Amino acid sequence: MKRKLILIIAMAVCYCHSSSISAQPRLQPENIDEILKVMTVEEKCHIVLGCGMGYGTEVKFPGTAGSTYAIPHLGIPSIYCADSNQGLRLSAHRDYDSHDYFCTDYMTSITLASTWDKQAAYLVGKGIGNETREYGLDWILAPSMNLMRNALCGRNHEYYSEDPYLSGTIAAYYISGIQSEGTAACIKHFAANNQETNRNANDSRISQRALRELYLRGFELATKIGNPWTVMTAYNSINGKPTCEDSSLTETILRNEWGFKGLVVSDWNAGKSATASMMAGNDMLQPGQDRQYQELLTNAKNGKLPMTILNRNVKRILQLIVKSHSFANYPYSNEPDLKQHSADDRKIGAEGMVLLKNKDVLPLLTGKKVALYGCTGYDIISGGTGFGGTMQGRYTVSLVEGLRKAGFTIYKPLLDQYKMHIASEQKRLYPNGLPPFALRPLNRAEEIEMTDKQLQENAINTDVAIITIGRKSGEAADRTQDEFNLYNKELKMIRQVSETYHKEGKKVIVLLNICSPIETSSWKSLVDGILCTWQSGEQIGNSIADVVSGAVNPSGKLPITFQNAYGDAASDKNFPSDVKDMKDLATMYMWGEANQNNKREPKANIDYTNYDEDIYVGYRYFDSFNKEVSFPFGFGLSYTTFAYNKAKVIQRGNVYNISIEVKNTGKYAGRNVVELFVAAPKSKSLNKPIKELRDYAKTRLLQPGESETMTMNINTDDLASFNEKASAWKTDAGTYQFLICSSAQDVEARCLATVKSSVRKVNNVMKPLVKLHLLHR
Ligand code: BGC
């Protein structure tokens, strides 16, 4: 009897339990509000926090950046995210698994931006979005798109340009490509994350105008044109407030003014107070910490974190989840089309290379015997370090391989000498073997010093010299002035090789395998050709060979000015250009914390950085103040020549339609970039840059003699400057010059238009707390 009773009770419990389960709603795009009602406060506090990074080999996606909290009984799956701009950052190998998971190591962002080709950006984004999906993830933490305020920023290779229009539009197309695969994109680091030194505690002090016109503008364009599903805030503060705790940035500007509807996530472990981040509209904090969970739960229960805020943030997370591949249970293949993506990398990588000088040396006839100088020439750099680079490429096509396949002969005695030298340098620098994963770039091998006799022998035995100069950088440290300048041994190599080869009537080409500009003015006259190859991914050796041999006619243009010397740019005065003792994350964190605990006086350019140059960043400074540069913004040569005809501007209401006919007048087929700068009339109230990039377009491949008419459209609003007094974007009435350029310093055609005034009011937020000594014209 007793047994029977127990059975009846047990059956009743089971029944109640199962009926309560079946009564629970399961997440659907249309029932998010209902789900919110049944979620417990604990579940809400869990889902706004990430579940740690993908460390270890037993996690689902080793090597990735994070995931979200699953609530299976409500049908809420985890979704998975990974870096980076340059390709999906995922470990290639897993324990007890014979399959490999290589991803395409695409070109650095600076290379992509140098194409000035929106369709190229779309294609690369699409490839990365596809690999993310086919490897089972949902969300790629790219593009990074901070403005290149200074040539030494360690993450410049991850960013696009010193100009916000170029940055914003390349980012927008890259985002569209990613999201065309149903994968979420993420613009980062919002905003003004322009230095790595003390990045977690640095306060960027910026005028409202520079903030609006430069540091936010690219993000605004990317948001409005590209419609990213997510935005990542940054580590730094702006005008005294951490970006992840500032609702003026994320709610007022991003959502209310720009109409962003997606999810905001913090940068990894950014911010002090999880509650403040939640309140500011950072919907999710990654990678999530237990102390944050305890804080949120306590504050959600005692009302310091209002339930309306928590619900708002959770709702935005659920809205992202229902769009994800994981939610759709997408049957991923683990077999993306790596072959096609590699071919895209080769083609677009070559199109992003910038020909800086060509005194009758390029393209080189195949079959020539080439002497390769410089350690980097035998150890080519495909990308940056840190989380902005891919984990481990399948391979990198070396320069030697690329040139050989293109039909060149590499001079063997020199190759053998470098092979031995590099091996002995590695032993000297890393007696215990190379580190498996370096957040910081590896130490640099010293260049070989050669005798005049040896150089002469090399010159006699070869047709041409190719010298490679390399620089690597990445997350967590800025470059120093030493790295901007050439090292003595490099300068000596350029000087001696040039002298010897020229004496033999032979030519010298320099390849710049760099992450960001270096000094070129002191030595550029010594050599015959300079090709800035940047770091263009796994196919770099082939891409370089394509340009060197003429299989690809270079059409890249600089997205950043090559200044003559460090110190020339207006921002150089306020940049940590020589901080050698803060080259790793640990010292950086200690430094930041000591300051925040008021243990010492705040230090300029480390604890805070005054953006005194204001709006005069890059060409906006050099042009407006008549300063000479080595190679201007927008500069890049071709093997052919172009003529610009029939420049025309037609006004239709508030829209100006600018057209120009571009004709290939040379002997090689080629593409050309049309750069549209606009010069505003002198204004009584604001000092303005002499001209600003407002649009650009790239031709298709034009055969010799062929023309294409390029058309660009500009709105009155696009010509506005930010007026702080009125808290408004204002376009002054007057005569504007529309300048068709081939670089910031080369105007090819111009036309005038009378423009009516326009005003767009915005919120008066994010004011500097200290007086800045702003540069005026
Ligand atoms: C970087 C982000 C990156 C995140 C996750 C941070 O250190 O600043 O760009 O997305 O880590 O890996």
Tab-separated table of N, CA, C and O in Angstrom, residues 37 97 210 291 553 556 576 595 619:
chain	number	residue	atom	x	y	z
A	37	LYS	N	9.566	37.599	-20.053
A	37	LYS	CA	8.693	37.514	-18.870
A	37	LYS	C	8.972	36.259	-18.050
A	37	LYS	O	8.826	36.257	-16.837
A	97	ASP	N	41.206	14.797	-33.064
A	97	ASP	CA	40.412	15.159	-34.232
A	97	ASP	C	41.386	15.278	-35.406
A	97	ASP	O	42.290	16.109	-35.379
A	210	ALA	N	36.402	67.569	-33.378
A	210	ALA	CA	37.261	66.497	-33.913
A	210	ALA	C	36.605	65.134	-33.696
A	210	ALA	O	36.686	64.247	-34.547
A	291	ARG	N	32.785	37.847	-10.840
A	291	ARG	CA	32.540	39.018	-9.993
A	291	ARG	C	31.502	39.957	-10.641
A	291	ARG	O	30.720	40.611	-9.975
A	553	ASN	N	48.679	45.285	-62.840
A	553	ASN	CA	49.139	46.673	-62.891
A	553	ASN	C	48.729	47.344	-61.577
A	553	ASN	O	47.548	47.362	-61.235
A	556	GLY	N	46.805	50.568	-56.278
A	556	GLY	CA	46.588	50.959	-54.884
A	556	GLY	C	46.983	52.403	-54.640
A	556	GLY	O	47.828	52.960	-55.360
A	576	PRO	N	52.435	58.704	-27.492
A	576	PRO	CA	53.513	58.013	-26.760
A	576	PRO	C	54.512	57.379	-27.718
A	576	PRO	O	54.512	56.178	-27.920
A	595	ASN	N	47.710	54.314	-11.660
A	595	ASN	CA	47.181	55.646	-11.889
A	595	ASN	C	45.757	55.765	-11.358
A	595	ASN	O	45.404	56.711	-10.656
A	619	TYR	N	46.499	64.191	-43.871
A	619	TYR	CA	46.591	65.203	-44.946
A	619	TYR	C	45.872	66.495	-44.580
A	619	TYR	O	46.201	67.563	-45.094
